[in-house]
Structure formats: C-alpha cells, structure tokens
CSV table of N, CA and C in Angstrom, one decimal:
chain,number,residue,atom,x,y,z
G,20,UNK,N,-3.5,-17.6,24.6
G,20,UNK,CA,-2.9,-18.5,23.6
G,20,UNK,C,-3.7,-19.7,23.3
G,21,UNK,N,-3.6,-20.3,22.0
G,21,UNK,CA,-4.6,-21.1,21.7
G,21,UNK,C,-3.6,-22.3,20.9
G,22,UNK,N,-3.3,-23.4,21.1
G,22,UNK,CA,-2.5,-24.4,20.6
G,22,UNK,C,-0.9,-24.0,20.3
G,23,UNK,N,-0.8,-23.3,21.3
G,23,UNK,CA,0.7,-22.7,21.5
G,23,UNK,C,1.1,-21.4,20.5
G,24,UNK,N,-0.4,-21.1,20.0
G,24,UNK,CA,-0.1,-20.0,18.8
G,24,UNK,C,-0.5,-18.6,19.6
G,25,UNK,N,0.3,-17.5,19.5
G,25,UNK,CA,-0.3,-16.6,19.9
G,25,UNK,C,-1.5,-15.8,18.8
G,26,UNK,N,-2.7,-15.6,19.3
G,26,UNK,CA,-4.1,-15.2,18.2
G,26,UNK,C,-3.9,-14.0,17.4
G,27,UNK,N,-3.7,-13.7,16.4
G,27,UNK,CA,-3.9,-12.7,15.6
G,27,UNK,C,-5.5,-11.9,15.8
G,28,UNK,N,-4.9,-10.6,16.4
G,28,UNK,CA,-5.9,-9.8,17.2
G,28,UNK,C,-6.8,-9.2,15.9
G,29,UNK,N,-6.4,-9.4,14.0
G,29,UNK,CA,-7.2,-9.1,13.5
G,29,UNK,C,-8.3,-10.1,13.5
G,30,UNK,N,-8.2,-11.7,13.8
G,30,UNK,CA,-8.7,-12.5,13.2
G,30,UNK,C,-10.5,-12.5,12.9
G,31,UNK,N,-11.1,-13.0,12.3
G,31,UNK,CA,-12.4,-13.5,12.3
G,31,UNK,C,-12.3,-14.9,12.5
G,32,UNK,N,-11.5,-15.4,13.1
G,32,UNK,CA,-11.8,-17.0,13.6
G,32,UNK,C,-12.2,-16.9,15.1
G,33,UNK,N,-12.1,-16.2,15.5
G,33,UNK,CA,-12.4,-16.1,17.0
G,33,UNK,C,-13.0,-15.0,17.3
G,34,UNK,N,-14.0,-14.9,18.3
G,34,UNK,CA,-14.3,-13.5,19.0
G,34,UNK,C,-14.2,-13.0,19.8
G,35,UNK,N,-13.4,-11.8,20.6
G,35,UNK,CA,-13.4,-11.1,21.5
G,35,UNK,C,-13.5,-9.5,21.6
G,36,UNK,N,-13.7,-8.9,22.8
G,36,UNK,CA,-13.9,-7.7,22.8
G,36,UNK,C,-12.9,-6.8,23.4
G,37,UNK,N,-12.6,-5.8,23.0
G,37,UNK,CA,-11.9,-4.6,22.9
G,37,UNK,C,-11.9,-4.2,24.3
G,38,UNK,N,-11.2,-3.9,24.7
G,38,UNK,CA,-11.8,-2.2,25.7
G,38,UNK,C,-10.4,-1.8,26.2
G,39,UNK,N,-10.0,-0.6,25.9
G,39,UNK,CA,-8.7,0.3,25.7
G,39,UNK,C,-8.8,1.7,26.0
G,40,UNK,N,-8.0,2.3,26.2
G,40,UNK,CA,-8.4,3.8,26.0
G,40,UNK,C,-8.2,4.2,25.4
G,41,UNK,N,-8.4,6.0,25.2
G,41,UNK,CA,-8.1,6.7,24.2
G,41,UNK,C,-6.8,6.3,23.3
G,42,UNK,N,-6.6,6.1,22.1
G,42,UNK,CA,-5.5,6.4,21.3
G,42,UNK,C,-4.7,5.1,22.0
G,43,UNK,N,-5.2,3.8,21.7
G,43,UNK,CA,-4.7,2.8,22.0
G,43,UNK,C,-5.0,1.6,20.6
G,44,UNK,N,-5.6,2.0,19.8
G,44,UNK,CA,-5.8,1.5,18.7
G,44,UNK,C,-6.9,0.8,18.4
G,45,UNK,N,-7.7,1.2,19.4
G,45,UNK,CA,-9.3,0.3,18.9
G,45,UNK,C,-9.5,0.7,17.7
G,46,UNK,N,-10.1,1.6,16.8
G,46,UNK,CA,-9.8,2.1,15.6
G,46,UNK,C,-9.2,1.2,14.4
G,47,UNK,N,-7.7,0.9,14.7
G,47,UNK,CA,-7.4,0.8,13.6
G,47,UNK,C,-7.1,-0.7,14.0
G,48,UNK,N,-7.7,-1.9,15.0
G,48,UNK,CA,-7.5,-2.9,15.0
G,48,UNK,C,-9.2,-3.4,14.7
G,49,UNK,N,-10.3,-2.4,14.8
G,49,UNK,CA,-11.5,-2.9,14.6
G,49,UNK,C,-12.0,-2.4,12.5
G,50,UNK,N,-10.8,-1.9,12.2
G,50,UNK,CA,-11.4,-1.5,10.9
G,50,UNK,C,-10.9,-2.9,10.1
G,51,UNK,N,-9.7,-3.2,10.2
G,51,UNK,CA,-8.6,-4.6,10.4
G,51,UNK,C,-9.8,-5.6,10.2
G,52,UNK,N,-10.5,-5.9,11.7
G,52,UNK,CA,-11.5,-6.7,11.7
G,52,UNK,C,-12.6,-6.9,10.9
G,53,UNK,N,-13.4,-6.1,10.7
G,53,UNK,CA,-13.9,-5.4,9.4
G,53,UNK,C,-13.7,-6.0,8.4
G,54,UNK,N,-12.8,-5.9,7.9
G,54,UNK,CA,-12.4,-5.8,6.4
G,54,UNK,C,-12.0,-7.4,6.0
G,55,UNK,N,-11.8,-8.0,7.3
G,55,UNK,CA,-11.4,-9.3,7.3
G,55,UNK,C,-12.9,-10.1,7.1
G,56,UNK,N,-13.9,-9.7,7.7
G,56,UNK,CA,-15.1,-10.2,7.5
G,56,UNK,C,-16.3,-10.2,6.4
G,57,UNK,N,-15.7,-9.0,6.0
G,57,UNK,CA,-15.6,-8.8,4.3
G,57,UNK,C,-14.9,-9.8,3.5
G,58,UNK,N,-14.0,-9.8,3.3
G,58,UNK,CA,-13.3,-11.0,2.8
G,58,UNK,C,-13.4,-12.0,3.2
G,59,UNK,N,-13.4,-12.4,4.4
G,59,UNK,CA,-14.2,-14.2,4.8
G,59,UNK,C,-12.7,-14.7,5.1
G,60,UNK,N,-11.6,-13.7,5.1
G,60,UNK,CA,-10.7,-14.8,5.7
G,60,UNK,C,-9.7,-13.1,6.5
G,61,UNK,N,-8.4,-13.8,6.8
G,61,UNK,CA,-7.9,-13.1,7.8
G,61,UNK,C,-6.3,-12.3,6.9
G,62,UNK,N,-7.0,-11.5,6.1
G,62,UNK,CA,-6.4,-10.8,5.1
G,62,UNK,C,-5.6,-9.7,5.9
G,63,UNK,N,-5.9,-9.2,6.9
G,63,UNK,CA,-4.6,-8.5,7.9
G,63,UNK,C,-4.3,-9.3,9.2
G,64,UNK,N,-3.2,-9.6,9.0
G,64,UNK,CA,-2.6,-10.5,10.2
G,64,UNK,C,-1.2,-9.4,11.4
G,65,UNK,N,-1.0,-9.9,12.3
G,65,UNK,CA,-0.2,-9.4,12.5
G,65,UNK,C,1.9,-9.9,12.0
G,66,UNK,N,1.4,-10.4,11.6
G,66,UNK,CA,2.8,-11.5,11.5
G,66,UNK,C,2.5,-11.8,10.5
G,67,UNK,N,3.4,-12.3,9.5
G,67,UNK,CA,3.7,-12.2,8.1
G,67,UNK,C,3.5,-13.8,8.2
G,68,UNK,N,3.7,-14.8,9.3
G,68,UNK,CA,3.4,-16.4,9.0
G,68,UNK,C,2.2,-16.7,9.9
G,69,UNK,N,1.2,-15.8,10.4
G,69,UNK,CA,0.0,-16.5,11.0
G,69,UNK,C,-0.8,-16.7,9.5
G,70,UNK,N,-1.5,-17.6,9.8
G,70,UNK,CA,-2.6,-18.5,9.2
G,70,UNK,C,-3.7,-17.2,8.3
G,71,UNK,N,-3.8,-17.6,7.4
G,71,UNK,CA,-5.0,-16.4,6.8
G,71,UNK,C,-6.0,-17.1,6.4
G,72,UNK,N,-6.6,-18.4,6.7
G,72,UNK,CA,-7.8,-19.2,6.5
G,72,UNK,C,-8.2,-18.8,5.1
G,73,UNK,N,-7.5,-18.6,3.8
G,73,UNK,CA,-8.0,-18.3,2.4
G,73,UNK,C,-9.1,-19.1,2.1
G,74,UNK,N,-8.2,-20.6,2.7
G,74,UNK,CA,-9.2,-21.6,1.9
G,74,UNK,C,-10.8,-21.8,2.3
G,75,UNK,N,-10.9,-20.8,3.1
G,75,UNK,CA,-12.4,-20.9,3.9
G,75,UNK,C,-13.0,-19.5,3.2
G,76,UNK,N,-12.8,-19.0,2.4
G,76,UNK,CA,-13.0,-17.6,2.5
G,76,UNK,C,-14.7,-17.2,2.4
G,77,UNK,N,-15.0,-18.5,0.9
G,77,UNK,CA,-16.0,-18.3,0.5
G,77,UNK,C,-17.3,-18.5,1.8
G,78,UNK,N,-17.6,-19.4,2.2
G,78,UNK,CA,-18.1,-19.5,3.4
G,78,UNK,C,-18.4,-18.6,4.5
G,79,UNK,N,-17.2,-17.9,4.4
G,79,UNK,CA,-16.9,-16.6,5.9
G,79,UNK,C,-17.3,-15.4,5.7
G,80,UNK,N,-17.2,-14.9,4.5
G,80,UNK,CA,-17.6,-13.4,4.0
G,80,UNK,C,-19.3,-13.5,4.3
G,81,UNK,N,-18.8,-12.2,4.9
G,81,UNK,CA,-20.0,-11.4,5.5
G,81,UNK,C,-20.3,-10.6,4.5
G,82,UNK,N,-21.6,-9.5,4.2
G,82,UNK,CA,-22.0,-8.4,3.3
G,82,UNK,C,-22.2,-7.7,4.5
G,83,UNK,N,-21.9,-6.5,4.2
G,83,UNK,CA,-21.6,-5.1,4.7
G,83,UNK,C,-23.3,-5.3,5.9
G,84,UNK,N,-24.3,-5.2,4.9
G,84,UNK,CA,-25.5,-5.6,6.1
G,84,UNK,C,-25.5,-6.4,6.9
G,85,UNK,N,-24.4,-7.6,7.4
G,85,UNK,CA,-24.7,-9.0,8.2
G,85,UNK,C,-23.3,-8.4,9.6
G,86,UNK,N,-22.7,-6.8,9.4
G,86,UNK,CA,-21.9,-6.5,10.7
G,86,UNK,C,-22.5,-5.3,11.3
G,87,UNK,N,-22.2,-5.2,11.7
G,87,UNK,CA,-22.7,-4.2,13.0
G,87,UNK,C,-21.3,-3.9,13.8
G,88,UNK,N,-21.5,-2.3,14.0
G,88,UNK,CA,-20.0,-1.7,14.5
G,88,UNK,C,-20.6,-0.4,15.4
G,89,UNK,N,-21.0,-0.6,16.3
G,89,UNK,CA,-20.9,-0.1,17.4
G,89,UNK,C,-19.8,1.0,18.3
G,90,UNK,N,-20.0,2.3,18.6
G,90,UNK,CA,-19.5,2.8,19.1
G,90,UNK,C,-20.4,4.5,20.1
G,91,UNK,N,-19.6,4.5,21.1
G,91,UNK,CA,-20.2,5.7,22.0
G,91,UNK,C,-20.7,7.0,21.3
G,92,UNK,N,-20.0,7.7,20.6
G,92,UNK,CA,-20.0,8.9,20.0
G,92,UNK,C,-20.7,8.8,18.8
G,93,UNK,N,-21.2,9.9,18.3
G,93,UNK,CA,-21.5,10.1,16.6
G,93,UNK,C,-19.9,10.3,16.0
G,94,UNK,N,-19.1,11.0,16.7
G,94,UNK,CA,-17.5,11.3,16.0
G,94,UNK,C,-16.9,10.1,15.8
G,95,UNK,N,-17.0,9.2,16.7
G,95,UNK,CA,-16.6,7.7,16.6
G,95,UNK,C,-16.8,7.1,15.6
G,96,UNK,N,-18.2,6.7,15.7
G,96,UNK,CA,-19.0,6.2,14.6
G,96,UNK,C,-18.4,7.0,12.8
G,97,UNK,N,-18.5,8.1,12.9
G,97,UNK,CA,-17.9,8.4,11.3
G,97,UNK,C,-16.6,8.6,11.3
G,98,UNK,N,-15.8,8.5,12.1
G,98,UNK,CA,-14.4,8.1,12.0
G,98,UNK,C,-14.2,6.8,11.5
G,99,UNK,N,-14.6,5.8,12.5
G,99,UNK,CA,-14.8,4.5,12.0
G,99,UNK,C,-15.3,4.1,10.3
G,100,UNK,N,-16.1,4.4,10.3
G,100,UNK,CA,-17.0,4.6,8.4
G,100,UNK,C,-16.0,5.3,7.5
G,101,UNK,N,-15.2,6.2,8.5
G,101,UNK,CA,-14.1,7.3,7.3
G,101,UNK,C,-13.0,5.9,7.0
G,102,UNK,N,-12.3,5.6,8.4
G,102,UNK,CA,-11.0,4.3,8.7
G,102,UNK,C,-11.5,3.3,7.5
G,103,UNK,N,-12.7,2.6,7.8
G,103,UNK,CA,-12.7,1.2,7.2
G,103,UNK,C,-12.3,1.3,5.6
G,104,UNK,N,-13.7,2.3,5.3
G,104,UNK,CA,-13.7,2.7,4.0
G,104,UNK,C,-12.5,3.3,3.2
G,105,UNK,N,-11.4,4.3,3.9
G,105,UNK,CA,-10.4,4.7,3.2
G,105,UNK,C,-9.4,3.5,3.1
G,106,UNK,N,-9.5,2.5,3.9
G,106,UNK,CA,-8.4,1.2,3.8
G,106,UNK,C,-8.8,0.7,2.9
G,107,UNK,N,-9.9,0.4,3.0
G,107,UNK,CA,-10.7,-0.6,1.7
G,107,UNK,C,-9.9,0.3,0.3
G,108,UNK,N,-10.1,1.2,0.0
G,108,UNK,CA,-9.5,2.0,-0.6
G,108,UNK,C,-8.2,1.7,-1.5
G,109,UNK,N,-7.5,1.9,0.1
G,109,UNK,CA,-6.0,1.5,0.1
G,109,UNK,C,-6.2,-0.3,-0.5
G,110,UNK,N,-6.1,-0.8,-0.3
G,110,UNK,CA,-6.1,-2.3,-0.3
G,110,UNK,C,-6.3,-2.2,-1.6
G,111,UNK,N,-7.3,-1.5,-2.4
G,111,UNK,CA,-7.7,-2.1,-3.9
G,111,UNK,C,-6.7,-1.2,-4.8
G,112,UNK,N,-5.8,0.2,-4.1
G,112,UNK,CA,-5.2,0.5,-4.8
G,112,UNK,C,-3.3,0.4,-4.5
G,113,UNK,N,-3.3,-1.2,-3.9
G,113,UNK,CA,-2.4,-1.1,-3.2
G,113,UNK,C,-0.4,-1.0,-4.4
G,114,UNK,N,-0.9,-1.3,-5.2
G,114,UNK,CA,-0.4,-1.3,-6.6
G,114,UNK,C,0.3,0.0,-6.4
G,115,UNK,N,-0.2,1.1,-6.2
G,115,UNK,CA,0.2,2.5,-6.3
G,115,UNK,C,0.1,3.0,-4.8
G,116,UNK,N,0.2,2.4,-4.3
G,116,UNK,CA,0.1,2.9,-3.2
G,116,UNK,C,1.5,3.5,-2.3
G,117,UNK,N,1.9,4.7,-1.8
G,117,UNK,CA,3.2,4.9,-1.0
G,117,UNK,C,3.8,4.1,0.1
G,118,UNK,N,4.8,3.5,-0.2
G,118,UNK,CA,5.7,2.7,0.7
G,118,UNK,C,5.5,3.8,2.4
G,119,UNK,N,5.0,5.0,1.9
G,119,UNK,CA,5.3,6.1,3.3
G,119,UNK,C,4.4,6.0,4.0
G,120,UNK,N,3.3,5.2,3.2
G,120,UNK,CA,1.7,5.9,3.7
G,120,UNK,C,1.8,4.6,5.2
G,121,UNK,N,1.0,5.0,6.5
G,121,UNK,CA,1.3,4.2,7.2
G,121,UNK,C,0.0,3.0,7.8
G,122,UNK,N,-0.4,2.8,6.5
G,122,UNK,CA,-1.0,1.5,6.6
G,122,UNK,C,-0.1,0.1,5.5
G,123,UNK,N,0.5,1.3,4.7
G,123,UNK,CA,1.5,-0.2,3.5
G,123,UNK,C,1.9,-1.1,4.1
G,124,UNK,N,2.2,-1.1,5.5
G,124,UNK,CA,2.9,-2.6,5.9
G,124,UNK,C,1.9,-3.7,6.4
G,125,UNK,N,0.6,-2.8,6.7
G,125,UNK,CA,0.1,-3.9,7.5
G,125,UNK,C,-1.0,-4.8,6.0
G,126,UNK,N,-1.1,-3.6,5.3
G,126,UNK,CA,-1.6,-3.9,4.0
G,126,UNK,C,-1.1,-5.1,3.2
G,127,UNK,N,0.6,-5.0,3.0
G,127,UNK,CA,1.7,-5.6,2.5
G,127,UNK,C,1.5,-7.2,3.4
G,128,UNK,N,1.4,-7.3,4.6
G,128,UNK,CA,1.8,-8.3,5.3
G,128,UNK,C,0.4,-9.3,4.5
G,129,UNK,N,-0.6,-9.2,4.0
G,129,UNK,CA,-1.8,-9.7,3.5
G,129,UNK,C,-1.4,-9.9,2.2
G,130,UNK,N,-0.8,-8.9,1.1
G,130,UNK,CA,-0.8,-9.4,-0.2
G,130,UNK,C,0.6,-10.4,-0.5
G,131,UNK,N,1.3,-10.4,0.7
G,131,UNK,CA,2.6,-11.1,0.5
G,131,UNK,C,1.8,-12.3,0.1
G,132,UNK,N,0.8,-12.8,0.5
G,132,UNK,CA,0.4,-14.5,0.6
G,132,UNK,C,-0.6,-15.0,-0.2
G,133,UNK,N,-0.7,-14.0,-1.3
G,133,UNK,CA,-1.6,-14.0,-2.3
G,133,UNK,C,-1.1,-14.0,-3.4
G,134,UNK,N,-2.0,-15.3,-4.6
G,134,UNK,CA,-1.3,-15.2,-6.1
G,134,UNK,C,-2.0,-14.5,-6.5
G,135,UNK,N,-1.6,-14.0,-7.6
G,135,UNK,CA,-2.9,-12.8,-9.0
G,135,UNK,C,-3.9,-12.8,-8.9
G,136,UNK,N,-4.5,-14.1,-8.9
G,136,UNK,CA,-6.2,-14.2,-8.9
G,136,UNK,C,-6.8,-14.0,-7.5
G,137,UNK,N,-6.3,-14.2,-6.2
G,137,UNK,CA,-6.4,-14.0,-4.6
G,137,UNK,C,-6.5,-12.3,-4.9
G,138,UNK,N,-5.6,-11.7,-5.2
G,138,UNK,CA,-5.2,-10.6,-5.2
G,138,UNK,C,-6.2,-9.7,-6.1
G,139,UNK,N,-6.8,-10.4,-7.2
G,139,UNK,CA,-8.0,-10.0,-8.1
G,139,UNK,C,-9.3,-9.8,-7.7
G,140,UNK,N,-9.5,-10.8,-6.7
G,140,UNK,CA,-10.6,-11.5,-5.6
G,140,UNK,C,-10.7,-10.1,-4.7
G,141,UNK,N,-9.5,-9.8,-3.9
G,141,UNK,CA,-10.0,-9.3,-2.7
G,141,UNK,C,-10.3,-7.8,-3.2
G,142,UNK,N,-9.5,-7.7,-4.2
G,142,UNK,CA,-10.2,-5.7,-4.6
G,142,UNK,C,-11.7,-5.9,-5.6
G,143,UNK,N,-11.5,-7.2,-6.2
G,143,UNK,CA,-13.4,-7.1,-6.9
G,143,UNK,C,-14.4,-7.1,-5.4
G,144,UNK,N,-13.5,-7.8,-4.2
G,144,UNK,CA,-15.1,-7.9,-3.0
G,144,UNK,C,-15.0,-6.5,-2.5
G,145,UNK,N,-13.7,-6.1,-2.5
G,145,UNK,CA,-13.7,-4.7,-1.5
G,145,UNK,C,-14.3,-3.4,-2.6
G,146,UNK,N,-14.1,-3.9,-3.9
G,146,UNK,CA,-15.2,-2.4,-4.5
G,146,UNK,C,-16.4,-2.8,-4.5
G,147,UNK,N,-17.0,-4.1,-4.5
G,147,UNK,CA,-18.2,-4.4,-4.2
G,147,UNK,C,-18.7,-4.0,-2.9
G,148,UNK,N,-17.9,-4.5,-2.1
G,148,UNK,CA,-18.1,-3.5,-0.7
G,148,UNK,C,-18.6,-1.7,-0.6
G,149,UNK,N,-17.3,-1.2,-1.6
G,149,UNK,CA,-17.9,-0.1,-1.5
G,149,UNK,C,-18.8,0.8,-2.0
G,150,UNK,N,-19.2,0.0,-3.4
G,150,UNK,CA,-20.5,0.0,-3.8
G,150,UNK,C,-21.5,0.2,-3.1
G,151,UNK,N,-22.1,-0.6,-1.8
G,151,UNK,CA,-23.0,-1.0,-1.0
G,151,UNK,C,-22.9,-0.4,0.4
G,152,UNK,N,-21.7,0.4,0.5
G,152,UNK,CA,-21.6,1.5,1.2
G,152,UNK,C,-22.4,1.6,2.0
G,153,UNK,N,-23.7,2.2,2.1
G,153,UNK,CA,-24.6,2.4,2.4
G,153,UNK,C,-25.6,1.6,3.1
G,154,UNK,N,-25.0,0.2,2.9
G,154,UNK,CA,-25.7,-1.0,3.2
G,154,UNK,C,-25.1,-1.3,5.1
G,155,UNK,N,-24.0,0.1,5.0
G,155,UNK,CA,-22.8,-0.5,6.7
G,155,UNK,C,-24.0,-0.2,7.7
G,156,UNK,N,-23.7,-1.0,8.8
G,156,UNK,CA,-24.3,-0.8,10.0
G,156,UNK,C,-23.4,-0.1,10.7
G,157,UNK,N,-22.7,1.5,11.1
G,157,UNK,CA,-21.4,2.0,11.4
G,157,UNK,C,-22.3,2.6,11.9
G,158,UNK,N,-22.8,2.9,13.4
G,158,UNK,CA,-23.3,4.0,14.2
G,158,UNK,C,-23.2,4.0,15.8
G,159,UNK,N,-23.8,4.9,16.6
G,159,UNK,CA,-23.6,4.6,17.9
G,159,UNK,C,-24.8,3.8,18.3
G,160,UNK,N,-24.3,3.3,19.0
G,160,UNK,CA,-25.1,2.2,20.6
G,160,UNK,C,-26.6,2.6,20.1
G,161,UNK,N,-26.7,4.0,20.9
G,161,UNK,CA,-28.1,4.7,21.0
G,161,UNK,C,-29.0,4.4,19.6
G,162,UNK,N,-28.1,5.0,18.5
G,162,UNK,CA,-28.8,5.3,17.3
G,162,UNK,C,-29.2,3.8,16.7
G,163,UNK,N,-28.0,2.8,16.7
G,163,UNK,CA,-28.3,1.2,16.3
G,163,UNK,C,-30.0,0.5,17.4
G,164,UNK,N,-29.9,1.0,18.5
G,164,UNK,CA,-31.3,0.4,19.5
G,164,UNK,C,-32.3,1.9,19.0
G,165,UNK,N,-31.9,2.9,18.9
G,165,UNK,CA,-33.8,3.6,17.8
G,165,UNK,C,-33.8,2.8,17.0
G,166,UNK,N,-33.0,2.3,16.0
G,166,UNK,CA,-33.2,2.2,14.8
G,166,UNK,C,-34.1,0.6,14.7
G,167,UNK,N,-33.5,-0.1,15.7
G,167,UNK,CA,-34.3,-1.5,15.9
G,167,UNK,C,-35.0,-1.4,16.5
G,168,UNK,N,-35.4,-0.4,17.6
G,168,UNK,CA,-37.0,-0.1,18.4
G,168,UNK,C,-38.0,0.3,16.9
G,169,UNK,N,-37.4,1.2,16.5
G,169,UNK,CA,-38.2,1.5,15.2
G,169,UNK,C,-39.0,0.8,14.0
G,170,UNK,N,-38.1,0.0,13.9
G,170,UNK,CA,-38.0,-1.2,12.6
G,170,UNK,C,-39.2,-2.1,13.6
G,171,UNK,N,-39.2,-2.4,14.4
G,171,UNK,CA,-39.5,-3.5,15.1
G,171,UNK,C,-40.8,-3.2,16.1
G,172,UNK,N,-41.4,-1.8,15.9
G,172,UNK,CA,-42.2,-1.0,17.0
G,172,UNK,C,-43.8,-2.0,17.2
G,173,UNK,N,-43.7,-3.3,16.4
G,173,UNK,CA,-45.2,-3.4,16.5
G,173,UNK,C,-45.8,-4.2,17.8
C-alpha cells in the first residue's frame, strides 16, 4: 500500500514484477500493462475510482519499440502478441463490442472516465499502435539476448 491507497496492479506509475503460476493471470494483467504504456496513462484500472493519470498521458506514452515483453516459451511469447493485440482491438471497437465478451468490463471500467475527445485519443493511439505492429518487442528471454548479442556483436 502506498498513501493508504491500495496500487492498481495495471498501473504504469510504479514497477513491479510478476511471478505466479500457471493460469493465475500473468497474461491478462501484463497485456493490461501494455496497453497502459501505450497510452501513457492507466486506462485499465482495477476499480472504477483509482486514479488514471490522463493528465500525464502525453509525457508517458511509450512506442511499441521503447517496451520489451519477455517470456519463457515461444507459445508464451505469441500468446502474449495474440492477448495485447486482440484487446487493442477490443478497446478501439469498444462501441460494438458484446456486453458477453469477457474483457467489456475491464474495458468499460477505463471508458467510464473519458469525454469524446479522451475516447477519440485512445483508439487514434491504439490503431497507431497497431499499425507499427511489427515495431513490438514480444519474444522469449533467449531470442530478445540473440537478438541484442547480434545487433551489438562488434
């Protein structure tokens, strides 16, 4: 706890690390994270009145090349690349999106605190995002240290 507030485990104001087991939700709390560092502020919250630092946003936003997402497996890694990306998805088509589908609430809990133009903002960054697709750092351990041995062999 931090000023009597309990921390919103999506946040980008703070950092810490994971470690869970299987089917404990690392997945769908690091895609969360993700997407928030995209946007530059804390667009999935767990609670509908924690803090979403809007007013910082400009400042915060990361580009798809400035994170790095690390995981054990190759299956991990494009699971993760499948997760972020299909939310991103979700978020810009949240308009039409099914009340059933089971990301709408955590989705919902972000657009509640947003006017038209907020709301305009976060799907122009997240299709810009997925534009640049290609630009993610989403691989395993091993393959992210070839790839910087590589780049860096001189």
């Amino acid at each position: 706890m931090q000023n009597n507030k309990i921390l919103n485990k999506f946040t980008i104001q703070e950092s810490f690390a994971i470690s869970a087991g299987a089917g404990s939700g690392k997945t769908y709390t690091l895609s969360r994270r993700y997407i928030n560092a995209v946007l530059g502020f804390d667009f999935f919250v767990e609670d509908k009145d924690q803090s979403n630092f809007i007013e910082h946003k400009d400042k915060n936003r990361a580009d798809l090349s400035q994170i790095i997402t690390m995981t054990y497996t190759e299956a991990a890694a494009l699971e993760m690349k499948e997760r972020i990306f299909d939310l991103m998805e979700k978020v810009i088509s949240f308009d039409t999106l099914s009340k059933s589908d089971g990301d709408y609430d955590s989705i919902s809990k972000g657009m509640i605190k947003l006017n038209k133009d907020e709301k305009d903002d976060v799907k122009k960054c997240l299709e810009q995002a997925l534009e640049n697709s290609n630009n993610a750092f989403i691989s395993t351990i091993h393959s992210f240290c070839l790839d910087t041995i590589s780049a860096n062999s001189d």
